[in-house]
Short mmCIF file of C-alpha atoms in Angstrom, two decimals:
data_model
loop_
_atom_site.label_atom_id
_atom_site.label_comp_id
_atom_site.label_asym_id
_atom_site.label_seq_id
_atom_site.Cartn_x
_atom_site.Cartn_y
_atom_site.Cartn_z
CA UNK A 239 70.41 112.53 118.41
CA UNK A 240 73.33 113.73 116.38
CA UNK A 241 71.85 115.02 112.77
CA UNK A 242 73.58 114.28 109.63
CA UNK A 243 73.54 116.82 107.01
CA UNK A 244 74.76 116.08 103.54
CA UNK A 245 75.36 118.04 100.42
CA UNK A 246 74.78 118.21 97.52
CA UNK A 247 71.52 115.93 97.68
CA UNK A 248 73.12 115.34 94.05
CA UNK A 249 75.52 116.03 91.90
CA UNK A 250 75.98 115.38 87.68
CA UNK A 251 79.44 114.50 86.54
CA UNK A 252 81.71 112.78 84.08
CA UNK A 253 83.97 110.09 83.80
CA UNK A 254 87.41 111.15 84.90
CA UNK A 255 85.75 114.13 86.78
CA UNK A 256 86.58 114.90 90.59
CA UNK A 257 83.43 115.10 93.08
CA UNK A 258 83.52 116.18 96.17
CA UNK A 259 80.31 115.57 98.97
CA UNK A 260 80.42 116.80 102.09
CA UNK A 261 79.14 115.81 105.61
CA UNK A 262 78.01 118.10 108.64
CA UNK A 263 77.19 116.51 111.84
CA UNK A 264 74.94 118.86 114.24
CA UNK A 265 77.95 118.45 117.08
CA UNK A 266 81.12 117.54 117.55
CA UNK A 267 82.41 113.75 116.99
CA UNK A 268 86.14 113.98 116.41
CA UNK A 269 86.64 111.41 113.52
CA UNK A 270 83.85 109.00 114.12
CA UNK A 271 82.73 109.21 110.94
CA UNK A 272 82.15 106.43 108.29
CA UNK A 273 81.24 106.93 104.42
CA UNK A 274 79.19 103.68 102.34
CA UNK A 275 78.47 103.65 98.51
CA UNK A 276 75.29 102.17 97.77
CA UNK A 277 73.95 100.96 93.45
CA UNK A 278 70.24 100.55 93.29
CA UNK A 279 69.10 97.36 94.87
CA UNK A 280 71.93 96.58 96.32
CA UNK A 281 73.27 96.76 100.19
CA UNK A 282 75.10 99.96 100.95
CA UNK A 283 79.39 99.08 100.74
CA UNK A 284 81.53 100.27 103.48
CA UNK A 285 84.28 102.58 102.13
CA UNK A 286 85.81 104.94 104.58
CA UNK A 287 86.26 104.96 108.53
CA UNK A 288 87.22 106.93 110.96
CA UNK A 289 86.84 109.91 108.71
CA UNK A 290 89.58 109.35 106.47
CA UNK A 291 90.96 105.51 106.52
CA UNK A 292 90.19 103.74 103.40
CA UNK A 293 88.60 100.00 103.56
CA UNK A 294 90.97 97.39 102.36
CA UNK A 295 89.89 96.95 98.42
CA UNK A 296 88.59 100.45 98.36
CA UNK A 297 90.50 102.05 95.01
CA UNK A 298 92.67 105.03 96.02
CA UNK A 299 90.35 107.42 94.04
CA UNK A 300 88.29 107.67 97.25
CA UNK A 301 89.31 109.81 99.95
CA UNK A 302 87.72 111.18 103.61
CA UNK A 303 88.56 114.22 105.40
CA UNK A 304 87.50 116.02 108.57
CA UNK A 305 87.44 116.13 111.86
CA UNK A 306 84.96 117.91 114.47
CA UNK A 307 81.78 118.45 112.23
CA UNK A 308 82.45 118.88 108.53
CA UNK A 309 83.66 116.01 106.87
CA UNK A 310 84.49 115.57 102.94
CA UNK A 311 84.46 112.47 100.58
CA UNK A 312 86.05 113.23 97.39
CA UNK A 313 85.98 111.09 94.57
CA UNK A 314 88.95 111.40 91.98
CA UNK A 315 89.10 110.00 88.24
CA UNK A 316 85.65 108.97 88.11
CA UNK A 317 84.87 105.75 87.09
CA UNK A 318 81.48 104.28 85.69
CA UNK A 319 81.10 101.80 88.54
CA UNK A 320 81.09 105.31 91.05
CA UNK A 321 78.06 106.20 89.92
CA UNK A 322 75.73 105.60 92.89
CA UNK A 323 74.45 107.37 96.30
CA UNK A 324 76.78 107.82 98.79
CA UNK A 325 76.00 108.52 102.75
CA UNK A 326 77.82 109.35 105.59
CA UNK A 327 77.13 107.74 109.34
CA UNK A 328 78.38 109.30 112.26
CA UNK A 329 80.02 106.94 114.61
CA UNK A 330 80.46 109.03 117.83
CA UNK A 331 77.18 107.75 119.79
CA UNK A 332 74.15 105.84 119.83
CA UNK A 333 71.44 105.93 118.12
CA UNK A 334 74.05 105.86 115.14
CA UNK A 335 72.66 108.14 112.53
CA UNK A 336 73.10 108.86 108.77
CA UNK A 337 72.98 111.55 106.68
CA UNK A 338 70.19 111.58 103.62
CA UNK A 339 72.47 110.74 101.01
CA UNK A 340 74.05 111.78 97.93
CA UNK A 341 73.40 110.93 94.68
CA UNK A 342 76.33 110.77 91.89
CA UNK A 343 74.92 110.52 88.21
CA UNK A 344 76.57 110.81 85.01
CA UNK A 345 76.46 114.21 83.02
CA UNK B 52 84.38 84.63 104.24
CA UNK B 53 81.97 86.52 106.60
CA UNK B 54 78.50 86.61 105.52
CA UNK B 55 74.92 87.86 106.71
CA UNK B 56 71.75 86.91 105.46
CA UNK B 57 68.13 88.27 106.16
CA UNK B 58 64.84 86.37 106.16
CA UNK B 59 61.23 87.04 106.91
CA UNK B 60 57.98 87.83 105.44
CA UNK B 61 57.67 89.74 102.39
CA UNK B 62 53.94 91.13 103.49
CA UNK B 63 53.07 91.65 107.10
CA UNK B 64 49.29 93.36 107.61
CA UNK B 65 49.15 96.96 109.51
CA UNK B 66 49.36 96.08 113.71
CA UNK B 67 50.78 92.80 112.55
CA UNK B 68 54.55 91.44 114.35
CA UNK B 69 57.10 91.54 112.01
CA UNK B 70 59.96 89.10 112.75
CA UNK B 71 63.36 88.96 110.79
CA UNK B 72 66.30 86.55 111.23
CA UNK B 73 69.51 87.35 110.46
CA UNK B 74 71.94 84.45 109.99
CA UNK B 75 75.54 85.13 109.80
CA UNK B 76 79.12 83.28 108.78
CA UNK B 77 82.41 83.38 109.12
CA UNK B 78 82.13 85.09 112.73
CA UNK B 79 81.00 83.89 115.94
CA UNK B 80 78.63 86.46 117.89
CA UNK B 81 80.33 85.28 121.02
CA UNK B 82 83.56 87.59 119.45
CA UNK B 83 83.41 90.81 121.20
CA UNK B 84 84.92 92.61 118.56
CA UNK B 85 81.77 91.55 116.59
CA UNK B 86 78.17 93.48 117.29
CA UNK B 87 75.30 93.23 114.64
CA UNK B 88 73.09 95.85 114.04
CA UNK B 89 69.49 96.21 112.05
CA UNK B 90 68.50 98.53 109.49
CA UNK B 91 66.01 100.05 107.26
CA UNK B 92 65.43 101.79 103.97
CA UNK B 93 62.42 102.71 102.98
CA UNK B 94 62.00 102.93 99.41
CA UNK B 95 64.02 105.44 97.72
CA UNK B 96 64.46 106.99 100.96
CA UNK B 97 67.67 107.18 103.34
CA UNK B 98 69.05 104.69 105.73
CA UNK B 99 67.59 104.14 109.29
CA UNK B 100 69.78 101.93 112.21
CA UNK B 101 67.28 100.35 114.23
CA UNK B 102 68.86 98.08 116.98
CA UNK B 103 72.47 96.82 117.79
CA UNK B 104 73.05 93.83 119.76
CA UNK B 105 76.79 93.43 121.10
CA UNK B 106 77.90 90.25 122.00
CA UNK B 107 77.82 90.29 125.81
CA UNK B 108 74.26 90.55 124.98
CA UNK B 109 73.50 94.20 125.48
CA UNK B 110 71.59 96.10 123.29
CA UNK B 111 70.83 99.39 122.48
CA UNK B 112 67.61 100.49 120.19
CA UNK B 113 66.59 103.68 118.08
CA UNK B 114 65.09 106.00 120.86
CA UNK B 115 61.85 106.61 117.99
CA UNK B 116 61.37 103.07 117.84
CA UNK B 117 62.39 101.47 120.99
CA UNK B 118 59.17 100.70 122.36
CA UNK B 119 58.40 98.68 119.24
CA UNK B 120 61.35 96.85 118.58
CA UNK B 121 63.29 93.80 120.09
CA UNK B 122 66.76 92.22 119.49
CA UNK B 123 67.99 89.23 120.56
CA UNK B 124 70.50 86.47 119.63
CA UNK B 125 71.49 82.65 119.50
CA UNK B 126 75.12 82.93 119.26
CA UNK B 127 74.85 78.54 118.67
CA UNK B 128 72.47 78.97 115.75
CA UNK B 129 74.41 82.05 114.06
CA UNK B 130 71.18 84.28 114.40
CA UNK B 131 70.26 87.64 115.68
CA UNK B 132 66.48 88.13 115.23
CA UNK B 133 64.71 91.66 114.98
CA UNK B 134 60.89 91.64 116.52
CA UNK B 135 58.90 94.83 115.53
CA UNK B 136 55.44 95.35 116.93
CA UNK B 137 52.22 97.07 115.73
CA UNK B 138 53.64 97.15 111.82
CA UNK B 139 52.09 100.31 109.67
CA UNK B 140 52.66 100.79 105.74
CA UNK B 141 55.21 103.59 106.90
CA UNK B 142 57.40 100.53 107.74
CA UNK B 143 57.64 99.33 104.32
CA UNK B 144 61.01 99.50 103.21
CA UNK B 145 64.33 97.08 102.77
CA UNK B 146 65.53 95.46 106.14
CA UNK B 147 69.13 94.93 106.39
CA UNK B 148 71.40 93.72 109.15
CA UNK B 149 75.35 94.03 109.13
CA UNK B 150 78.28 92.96 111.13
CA UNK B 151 79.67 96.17 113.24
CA UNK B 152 83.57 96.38 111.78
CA UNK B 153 86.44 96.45 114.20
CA UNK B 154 88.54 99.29 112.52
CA UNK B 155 90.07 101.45 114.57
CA UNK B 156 87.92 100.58 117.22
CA UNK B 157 87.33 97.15 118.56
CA UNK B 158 84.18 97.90 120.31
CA UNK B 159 82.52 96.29 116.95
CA UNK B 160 79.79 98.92 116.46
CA UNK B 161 80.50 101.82 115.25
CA UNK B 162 80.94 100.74 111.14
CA UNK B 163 79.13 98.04 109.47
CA UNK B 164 81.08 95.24 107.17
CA UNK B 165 79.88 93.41 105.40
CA UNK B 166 76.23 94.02 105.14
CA UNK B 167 73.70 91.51 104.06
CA UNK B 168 71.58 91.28 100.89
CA UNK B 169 68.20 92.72 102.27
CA UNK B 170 65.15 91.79 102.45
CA UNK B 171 61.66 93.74 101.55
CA UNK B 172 58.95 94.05 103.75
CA UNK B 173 55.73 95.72 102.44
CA UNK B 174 53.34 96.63 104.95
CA UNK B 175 49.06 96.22 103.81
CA UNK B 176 46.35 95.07 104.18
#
């Protein structure tokens, strides 16, 4: 199986702040890689594929990077509704795996 | 709009079946571009994909779980159903299921959208 390594397991910021979470997959899988936002409760919302292609509706504030094994999400301008845990999911091979998440919280 | 929604029992005892439908909308599962996969979150824990069924049928399972699980669909009745055998209170958590997203890729199972609501299962006696 392909692990999924995320950091930071969480991070504190502000509004308007810049985050950045990264993504390390245990081998290589080019740019199958996909990155969901998920509030408490709720189902986990698809925002990024193929490592860096945004999800129609997404808000430009979110961007993906990375190819290979290290992949970045970074989070621009931070708005109130961004607070929430993020996760990556590689996308190269079954079993389909995730990383453990990241949680965003306000400072 | 394209919709899933899961249903099942809420409490299932330990070495009990569990059995989830999954009804979708707005799709057909005959539309290869379309797979549907399982998941799981146990609480405050991480996500965990269980089972994918494509829509020629074929299916491909969680290597840790495959001798428990099953996944199978009625394309006429919108539903993909999830069987998991010999339940234990490890396997409480949220079940979800979601549609696999053609972006990029139209092999429809490598990203999930949308995703439905969830359901809880709690596992005790």
């Amino acid at each position: 199986d392909i692990q999924m390594t995320q950091s930071p397991s969480s991070v504190s910021a502000s509004v308007g702040d810049t985050v950045t979470i990264t993504c390390r997959a245990s081998q290589v899988i080019d740019n199958w890689l996909a990155w969901y936002q998920q509030k408490p409760g709720r189902a986990p919302n698809f925002l990024i594929y193929a490592a860096s292609s945004l999800r129609s509706g997404v808000p430009s504030r979110f961007s993906g990077s990375g190819s290979g094994t290290d992949f970045t999400l970074t989070i621009t301008n931070l708005q109130p509704e961004d607070f929430a845990t993020y996760y990556c999911q590689q996308a190269h091979s079954f079993p389909i795996t995730f990383g453990q998440g990241t949680r965003l919280e306000i400072k | 709009q394209v919709t899933l929604k899961e249903s099942g029992p809420v409490l299932v005892k330990p070495t009990e079946t569990l059995t989830l439908t999954c009804v979708v909308s707005g799709f057909s599962l005959a539309n290869p571009k379309f797979g549907v996969s399982w998941f799981r979150q146990p609480p405050g824990k991480a996500l965990e994909w269980l089972a994918h069924i494509f829509s020629t049928d074929e299916k491909s399972y969680s290597a840790s779980l495959k001798t428990r699980l099953s996944i199978s669909k009625d394309t006429s009745k919108r539903q993909v159903v999830l069987s998991m055998t010999n339940m234990d209170p490890v396997d409480t958590g949220t079940y979800f299921c979601a549609r696999g997203a053609p972006y990029h890729d139209t092999a429809g199972w490598r990203w999930f959208d949308p995703w439905g609501q969830g359901t809880l299962v709690t596992v005790s006696s």
